[in-house]
XYZ file of C-alpha atoms in Angstrom:
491
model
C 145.359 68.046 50.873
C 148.159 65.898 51.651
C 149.351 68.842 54.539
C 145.547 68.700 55.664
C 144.757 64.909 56.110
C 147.530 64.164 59.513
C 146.110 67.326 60.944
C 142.132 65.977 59.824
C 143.362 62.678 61.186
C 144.839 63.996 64.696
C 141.736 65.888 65.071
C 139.440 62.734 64.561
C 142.259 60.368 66.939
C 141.385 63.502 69.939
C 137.509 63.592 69.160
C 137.537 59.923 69.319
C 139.598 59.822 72.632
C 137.350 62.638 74.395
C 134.208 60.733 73.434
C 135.586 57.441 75.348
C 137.018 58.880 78.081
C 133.243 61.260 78.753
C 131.268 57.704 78.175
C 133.817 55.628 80.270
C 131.199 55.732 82.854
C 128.132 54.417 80.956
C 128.710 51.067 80.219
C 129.708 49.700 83.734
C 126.614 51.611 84.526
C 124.852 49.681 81.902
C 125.978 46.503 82.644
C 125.568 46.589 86.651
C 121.730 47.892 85.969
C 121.669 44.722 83.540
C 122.457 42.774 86.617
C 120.417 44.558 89.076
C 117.305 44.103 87.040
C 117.812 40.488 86.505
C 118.981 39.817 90.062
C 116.201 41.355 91.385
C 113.868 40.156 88.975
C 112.545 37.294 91.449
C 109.316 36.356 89.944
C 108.750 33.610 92.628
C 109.553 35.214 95.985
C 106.306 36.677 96.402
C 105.000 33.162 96.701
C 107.739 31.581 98.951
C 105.871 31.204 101.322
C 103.026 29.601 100.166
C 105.034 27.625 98.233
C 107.152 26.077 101.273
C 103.627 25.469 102.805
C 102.857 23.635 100.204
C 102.564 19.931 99.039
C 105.774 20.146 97.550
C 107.685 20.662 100.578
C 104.850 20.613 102.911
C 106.942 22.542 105.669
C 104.396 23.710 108.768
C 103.638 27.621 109.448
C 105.090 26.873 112.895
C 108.390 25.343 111.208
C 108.691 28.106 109.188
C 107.766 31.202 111.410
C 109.756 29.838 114.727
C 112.399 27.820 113.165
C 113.656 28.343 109.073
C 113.448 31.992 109.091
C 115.345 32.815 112.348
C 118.024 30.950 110.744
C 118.294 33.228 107.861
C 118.432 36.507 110.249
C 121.458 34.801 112.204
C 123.499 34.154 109.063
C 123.040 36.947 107.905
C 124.400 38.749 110.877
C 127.381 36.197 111.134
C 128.187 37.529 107.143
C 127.885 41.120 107.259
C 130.534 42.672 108.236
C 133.374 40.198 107.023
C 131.413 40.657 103.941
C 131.716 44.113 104.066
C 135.422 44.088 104.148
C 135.973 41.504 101.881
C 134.249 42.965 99.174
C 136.603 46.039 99.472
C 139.362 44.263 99.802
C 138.410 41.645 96.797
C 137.483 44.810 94.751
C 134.066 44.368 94.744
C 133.458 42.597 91.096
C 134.137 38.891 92.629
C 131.129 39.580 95.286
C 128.781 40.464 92.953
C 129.667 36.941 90.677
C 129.378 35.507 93.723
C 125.860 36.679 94.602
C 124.644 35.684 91.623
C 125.757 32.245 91.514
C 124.339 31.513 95.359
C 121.446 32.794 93.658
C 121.437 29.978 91.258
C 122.001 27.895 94.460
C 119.210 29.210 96.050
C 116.648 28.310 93.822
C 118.354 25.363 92.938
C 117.464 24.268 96.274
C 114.041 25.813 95.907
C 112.994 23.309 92.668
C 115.182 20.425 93.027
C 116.087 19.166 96.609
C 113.389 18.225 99.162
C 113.441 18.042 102.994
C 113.908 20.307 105.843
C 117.958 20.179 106.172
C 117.587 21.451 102.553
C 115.117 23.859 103.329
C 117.429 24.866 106.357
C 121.230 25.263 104.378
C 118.300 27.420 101.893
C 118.549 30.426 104.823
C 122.148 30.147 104.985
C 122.295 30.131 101.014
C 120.246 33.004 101.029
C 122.088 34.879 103.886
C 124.739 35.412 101.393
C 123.266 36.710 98.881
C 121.505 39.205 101.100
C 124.953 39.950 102.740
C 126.968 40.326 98.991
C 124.257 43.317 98.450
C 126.620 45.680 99.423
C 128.597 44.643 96.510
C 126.032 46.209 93.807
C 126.692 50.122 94.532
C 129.682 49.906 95.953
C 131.495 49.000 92.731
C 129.750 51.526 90.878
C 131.542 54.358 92.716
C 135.270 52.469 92.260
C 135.028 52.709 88.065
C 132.776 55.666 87.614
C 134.412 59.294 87.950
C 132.646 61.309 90.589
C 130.381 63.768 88.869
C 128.405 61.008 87.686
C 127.651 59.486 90.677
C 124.178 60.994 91.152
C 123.024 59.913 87.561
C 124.401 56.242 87.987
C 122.808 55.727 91.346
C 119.799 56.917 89.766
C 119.794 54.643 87.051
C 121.054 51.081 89.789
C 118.084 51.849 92.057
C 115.692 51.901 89.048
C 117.030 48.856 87.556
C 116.429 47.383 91.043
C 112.844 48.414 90.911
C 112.288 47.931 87.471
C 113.135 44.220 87.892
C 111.477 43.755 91.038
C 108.040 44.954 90.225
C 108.386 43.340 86.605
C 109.260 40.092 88.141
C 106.526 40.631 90.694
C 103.973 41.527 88.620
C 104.420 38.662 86.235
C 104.870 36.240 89.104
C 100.620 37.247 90.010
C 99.947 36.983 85.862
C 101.481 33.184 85.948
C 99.620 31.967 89.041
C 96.286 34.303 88.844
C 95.500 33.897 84.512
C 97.385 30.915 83.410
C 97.209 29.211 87.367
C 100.690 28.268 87.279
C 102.292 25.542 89.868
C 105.246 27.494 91.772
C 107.399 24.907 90.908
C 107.555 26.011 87.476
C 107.699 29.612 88.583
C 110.538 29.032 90.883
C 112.028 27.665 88.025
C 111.568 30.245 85.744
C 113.073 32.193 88.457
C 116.035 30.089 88.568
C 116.764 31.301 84.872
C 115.876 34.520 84.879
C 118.636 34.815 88.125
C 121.102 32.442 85.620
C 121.157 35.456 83.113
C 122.242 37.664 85.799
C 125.025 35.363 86.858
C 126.023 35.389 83.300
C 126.035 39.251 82.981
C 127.979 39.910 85.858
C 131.630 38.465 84.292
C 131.181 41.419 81.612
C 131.599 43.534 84.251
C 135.019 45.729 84.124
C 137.342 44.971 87.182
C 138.176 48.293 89.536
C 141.690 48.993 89.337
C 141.371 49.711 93.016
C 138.960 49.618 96.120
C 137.700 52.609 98.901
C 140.104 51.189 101.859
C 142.476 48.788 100.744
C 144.622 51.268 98.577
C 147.551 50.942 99.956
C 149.965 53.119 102.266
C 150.656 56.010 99.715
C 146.979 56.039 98.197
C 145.646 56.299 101.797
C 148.344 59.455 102.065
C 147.000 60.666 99.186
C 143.722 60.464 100.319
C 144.307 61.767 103.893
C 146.028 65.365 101.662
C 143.085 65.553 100.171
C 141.090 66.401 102.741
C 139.200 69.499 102.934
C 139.001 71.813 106.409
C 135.728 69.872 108.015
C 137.238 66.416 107.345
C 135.863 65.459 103.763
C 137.907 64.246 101.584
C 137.843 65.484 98.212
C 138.227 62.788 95.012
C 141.391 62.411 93.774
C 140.802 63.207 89.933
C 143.668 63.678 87.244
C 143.933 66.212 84.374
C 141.547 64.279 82.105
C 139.082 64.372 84.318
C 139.071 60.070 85.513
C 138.091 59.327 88.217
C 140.767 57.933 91.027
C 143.317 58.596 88.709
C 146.249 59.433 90.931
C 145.323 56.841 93.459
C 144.895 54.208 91.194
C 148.911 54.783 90.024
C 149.956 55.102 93.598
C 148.196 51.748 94.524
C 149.534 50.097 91.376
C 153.502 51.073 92.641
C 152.761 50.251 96.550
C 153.675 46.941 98.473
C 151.844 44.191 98.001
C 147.909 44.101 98.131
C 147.921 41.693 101.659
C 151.121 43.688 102.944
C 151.299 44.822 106.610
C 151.124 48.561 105.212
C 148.647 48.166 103.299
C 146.237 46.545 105.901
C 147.402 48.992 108.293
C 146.546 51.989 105.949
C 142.980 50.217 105.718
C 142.135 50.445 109.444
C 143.904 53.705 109.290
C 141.854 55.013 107.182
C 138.707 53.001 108.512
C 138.961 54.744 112.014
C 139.663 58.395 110.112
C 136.392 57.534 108.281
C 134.175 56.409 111.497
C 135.573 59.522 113.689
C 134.014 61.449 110.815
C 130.821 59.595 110.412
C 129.914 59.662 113.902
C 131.647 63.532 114.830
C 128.328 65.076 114.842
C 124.714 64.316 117.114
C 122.836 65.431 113.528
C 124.323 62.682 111.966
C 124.420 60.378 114.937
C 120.169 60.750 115.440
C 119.456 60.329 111.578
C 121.590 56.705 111.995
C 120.106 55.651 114.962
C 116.539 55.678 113.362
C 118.305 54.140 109.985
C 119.075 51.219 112.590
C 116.106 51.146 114.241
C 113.561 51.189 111.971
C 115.383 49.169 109.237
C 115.352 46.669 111.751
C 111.387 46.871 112.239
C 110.396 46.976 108.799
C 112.822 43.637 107.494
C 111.301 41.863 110.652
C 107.575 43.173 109.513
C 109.204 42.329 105.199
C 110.302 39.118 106.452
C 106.815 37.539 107.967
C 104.728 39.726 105.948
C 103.861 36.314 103.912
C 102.433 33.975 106.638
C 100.448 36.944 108.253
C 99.117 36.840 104.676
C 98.200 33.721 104.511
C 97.064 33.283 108.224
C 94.064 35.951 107.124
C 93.800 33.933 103.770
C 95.467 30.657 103.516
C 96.631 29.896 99.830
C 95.802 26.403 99.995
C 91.725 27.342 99.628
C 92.048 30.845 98.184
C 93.133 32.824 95.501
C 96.265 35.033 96.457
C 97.722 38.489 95.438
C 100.951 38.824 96.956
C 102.825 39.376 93.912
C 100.383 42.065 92.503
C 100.680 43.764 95.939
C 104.486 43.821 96.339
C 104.566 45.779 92.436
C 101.856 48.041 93.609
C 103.637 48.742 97.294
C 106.873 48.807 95.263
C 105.845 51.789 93.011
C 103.591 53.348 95.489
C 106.898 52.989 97.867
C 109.300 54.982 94.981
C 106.780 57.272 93.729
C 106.994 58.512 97.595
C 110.988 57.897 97.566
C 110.825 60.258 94.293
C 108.843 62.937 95.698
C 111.533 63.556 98.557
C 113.467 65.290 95.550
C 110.547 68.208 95.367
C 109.661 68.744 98.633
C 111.056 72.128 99.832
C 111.827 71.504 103.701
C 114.797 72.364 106.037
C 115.265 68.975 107.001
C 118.120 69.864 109.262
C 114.898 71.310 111.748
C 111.607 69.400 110.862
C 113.891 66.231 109.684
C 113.410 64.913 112.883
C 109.887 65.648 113.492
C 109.150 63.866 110.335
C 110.173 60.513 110.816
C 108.580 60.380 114.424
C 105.143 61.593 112.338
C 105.421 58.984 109.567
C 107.140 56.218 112.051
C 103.609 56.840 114.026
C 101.694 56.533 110.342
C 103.682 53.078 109.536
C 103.025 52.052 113.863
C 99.532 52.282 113.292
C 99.470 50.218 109.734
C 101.646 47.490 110.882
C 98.588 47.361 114.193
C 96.118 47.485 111.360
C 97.586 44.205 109.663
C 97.391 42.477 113.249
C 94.168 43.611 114.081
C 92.182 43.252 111.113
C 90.436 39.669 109.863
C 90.070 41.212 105.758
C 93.183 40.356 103.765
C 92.645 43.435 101.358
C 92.904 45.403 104.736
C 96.099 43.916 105.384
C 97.058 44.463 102.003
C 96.865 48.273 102.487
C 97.954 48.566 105.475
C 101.014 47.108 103.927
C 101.457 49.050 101.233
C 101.151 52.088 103.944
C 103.741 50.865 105.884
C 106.222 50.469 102.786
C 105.434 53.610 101.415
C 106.213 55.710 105.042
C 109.510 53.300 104.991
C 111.091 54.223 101.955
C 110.401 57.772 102.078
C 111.885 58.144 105.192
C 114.930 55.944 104.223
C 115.251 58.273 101.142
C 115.188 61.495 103.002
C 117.882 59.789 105.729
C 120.273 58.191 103.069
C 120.439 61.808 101.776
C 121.027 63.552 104.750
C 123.259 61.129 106.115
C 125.442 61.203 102.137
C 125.496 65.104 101.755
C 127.546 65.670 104.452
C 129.581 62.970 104.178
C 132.830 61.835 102.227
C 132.286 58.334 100.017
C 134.179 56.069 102.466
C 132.426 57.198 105.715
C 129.231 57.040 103.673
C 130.306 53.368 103.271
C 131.089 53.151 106.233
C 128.448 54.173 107.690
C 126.344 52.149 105.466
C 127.679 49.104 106.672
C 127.741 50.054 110.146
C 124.069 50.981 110.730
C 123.155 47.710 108.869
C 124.851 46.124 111.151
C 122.907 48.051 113.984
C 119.928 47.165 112.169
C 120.342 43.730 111.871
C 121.659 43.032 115.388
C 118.793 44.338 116.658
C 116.565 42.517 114.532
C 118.887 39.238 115.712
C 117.246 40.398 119.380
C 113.663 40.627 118.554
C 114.086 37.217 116.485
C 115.500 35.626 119.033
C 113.307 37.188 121.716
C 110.076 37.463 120.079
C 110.207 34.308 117.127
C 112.220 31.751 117.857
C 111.224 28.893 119.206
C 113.921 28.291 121.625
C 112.556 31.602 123.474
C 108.703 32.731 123.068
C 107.801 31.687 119.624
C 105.023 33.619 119.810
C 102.183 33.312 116.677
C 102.245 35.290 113.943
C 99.297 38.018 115.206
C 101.305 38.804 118.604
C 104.651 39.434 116.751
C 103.424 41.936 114.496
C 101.212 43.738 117.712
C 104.988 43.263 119.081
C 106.084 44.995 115.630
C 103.800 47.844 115.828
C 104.154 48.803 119.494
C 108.218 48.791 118.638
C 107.648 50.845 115.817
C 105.540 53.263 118.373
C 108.021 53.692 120.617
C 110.576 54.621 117.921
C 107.752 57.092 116.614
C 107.443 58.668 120.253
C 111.359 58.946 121.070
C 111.295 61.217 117.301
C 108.532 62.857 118.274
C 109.389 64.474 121.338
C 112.967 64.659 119.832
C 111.911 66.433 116.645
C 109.713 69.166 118.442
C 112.959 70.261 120.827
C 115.281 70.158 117.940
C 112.108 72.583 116.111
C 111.638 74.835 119.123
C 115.262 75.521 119.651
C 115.995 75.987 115.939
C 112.888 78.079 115.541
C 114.476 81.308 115.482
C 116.255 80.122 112.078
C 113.125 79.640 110.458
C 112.752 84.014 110.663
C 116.145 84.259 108.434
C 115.426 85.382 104.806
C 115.574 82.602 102.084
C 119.203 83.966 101.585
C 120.267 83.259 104.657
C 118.805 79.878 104.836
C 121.809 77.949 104.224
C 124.050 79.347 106.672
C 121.643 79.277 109.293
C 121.714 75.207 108.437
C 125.350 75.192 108.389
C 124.990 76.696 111.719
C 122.813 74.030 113.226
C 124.991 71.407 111.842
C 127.819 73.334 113.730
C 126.120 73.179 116.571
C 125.436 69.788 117.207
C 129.299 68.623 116.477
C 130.657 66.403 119.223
């Protein structure tokens, strides 16, 4: 026995080891869907703007359409992209406390300070947290190892909707059974959004970040590429993730050394030439861009179209039982992408100019029609044909990319997206230009969202007629006849 126990106790010391190191990856996981549900669990932003409207701050519809939210679109386009490098560089965990506390700020704001400068710095508050967004699954990938990935994503964009729709759906109990002022929802809000704050120090800091590794982590990197470009994750014998490049950041030069900020951009440009080396690639980002733009524009005023049909001051309203329905409708859609059976690579294209044409004609339906339960539909239409078509694009754009040019090109087409939504603000809302009423932007919304639908229409059926002789392979020799339009279409 006494031979027996070091062996029993070296064989307990490796099972104990094994288990850690295979369920390393669950509780960041944990913890960052912790956050996402709170963060997101916003139970007063389906009534902000009835809210604003309100006695409380009694801000006009004009004021608010033409002048308060234009300023939010402009921040938010001023933050992006230094955003976007400084949470890489920062290592991601300090954006995401930092998001939650200017989301304490926010609704701070919201409850406790009145007038329009207030009301105003509010858009620039919020433009933050909006911009720190990029935070949330970005760290995920810098502490997880690689084959969970799929799961953990998974499990951050449920948290997000879990906390959404719960927060939405309570948000219509509190005002439509117990007729709730939205002062004391906001500030229910304000500490639900506290816990978050609060949750997000228990996150583990990364031990390193997707570009700013340093010179000899980028080399590694840059060896580890495979014979189309991607680059392959740098795993060690145990099967952690980053292993290798977290040691050679940890003996490099100093974190805000000339090599290692040179290695960044070097390693930046490597990851953009790849993004961007093929027209498949380049066609699925452009209608990211464009349509992302379209559908925060139509997200953003959704609210006062809602209550031009119905003001809130003299009727009951339902925005927060709609957003949980469109929410659910929306995933339930996102979810089915996973069984549909289709060769994206050749009807891909068709597709989004056919549902871009479905969500044109809902976002004319909410202009056109005088019934708020109309509008309500034609909403939750218009969200649904979004996020399936963002779902199907997000994958095809990810599968045949590397994680850094996915980031990459995450942040880039954002910033597409939003610069172009800057223009139609600009052009179309604020009151310095048109500042045109609520009706004619969203008639100005739907005919943009036509045009999009007609350029991937007539796109989609060339890309289907030239590809059509793939569709006569065998289901064997499917895949290499997509590999083979892929090819193709390389610049």
């Amino acid at each position: 026995l006494r031979v027996a126990q070091p062996v029993i106790r070296r064989r307990v010391q490796s099972l104990f080891h094994t288990g850690l190191k295979s369920s390393g990856w669950v509780y960041p996981t944990a913890i960052l869907s912790l956050y996402g549900f709170f963060a997101n669990c916003r139970v007063a932003e389906p009534f902000l703007t009835p809210y604003l409207i309100g006695p409380r701050k009694n801000i006009s519809e004009e004021v608010l359409t033409n002048y308060l939210f234009p300023i939010w679109t402009y921040s938010y386009l001023a933050f992006l992209f230094p955003v976007f490098l400084l949470t890489d560089f920062l290592r991601y965990k300090p954006l995401i406390i930092v998001q939650g506390f200017f989301l304490i700020t926010n609704y701070i704001l919201l409850c406790f300070v009145p007038g329009l400068p207030a009301m105003t710095f509010l858009q620039v508050n919020y433009a933050v947290v909006t911009s720190t967004e990029v935070a949330y699954f970005s760290y995920i990938y810098s502490v997880i190892p690689v084959e969970n990935y799929q799961r953990a994503t998974g499990y951050l964009r449920s948290a997000m909707l879990a906390g959404y729709t719960f927060g939405a759906t309570l948000g219509q109990m509190l005002v439509s059974l117990a007729a709730l002022d939205y002062f004391y929802i906001n500030t229910i809000t304000l500490g639900i959004v506290s816990v978050a704050f609060l949750v997000s120090f228990w996150l583990p800091m990364p031990q390193t970040s997707m570009f700013f590794k340093g010179k000899k982590a980028a080399a590694v990197d840059c060896q580890q590429e495979g014979p189309q470009g991607e680059k392959e994750s740098v795993t060690d014998k145990d099967g952690e993730g980053s292993g290798k490049g977290k040691m050679e950041y940890n003996g490099s030069a100093g974190y805000c050394s000339r090599e290692n900020v040179a290695a960044a951009v070097h390693l930046l440009w490597q990851s953009f030439r790849e993004s961007y080396s093929s027209r498949h690639l380049i066609y699925w980002s452009l209608w990211w861009a464009l349509a992302t733009a379209g559908y925060v524009q139509v997200f953003n005023y959704i609210q006062l179209m809602w209550d031009h049909i119905e003001p809130s001051a003299t009727s009951s309203i339902y925005n927060g039982g709609v957003e949980a329905a469109c929410s659910l409708v929306g995933a339930a859609a996102a979810f089915s992408v996973g069984y549909i059976k289709v060769t994206w690579v050749v009807w891909g294209e068709l597709a989004l100019g056919m549902f871009s044409a479905v969500g044109s004609g809902a976002v004319f339906l909410m202009a056109f029609t005088s019934s708020i339960w109309v509008c309500y539909v034609g909403y939750a239409i218009f969200k649904s044909c979004y996020m399936l078509l963002i779902t199907i694009t997000t994958f095809q754009i990810a599968s045949n990319l590397s994680m850094e040019c996915y980031a990459l090109t995450f942040g880039i087409n954002t910033f597409v997206a939003l610069s172009l939504q800057t223009i139609i603000t600009v052009t179309v809302v604020d009151e310095a230009a048109l500042g045109l009423d609520i009706v004619t932007q969203f008639i100005i919304y739907g005919s943009y969202y036509a045009v999009i639908s007609l350029l991937f229409l007539i796109r989609g059926t060339y890309t289907a007629c030239v590809n059509k002789p793939c569709l006569r392979h065998t289901e064997a020799k499917e895949p290499e006849c997509v590999e083979e339009v892929i090819a193709a279409e390389r610049l």
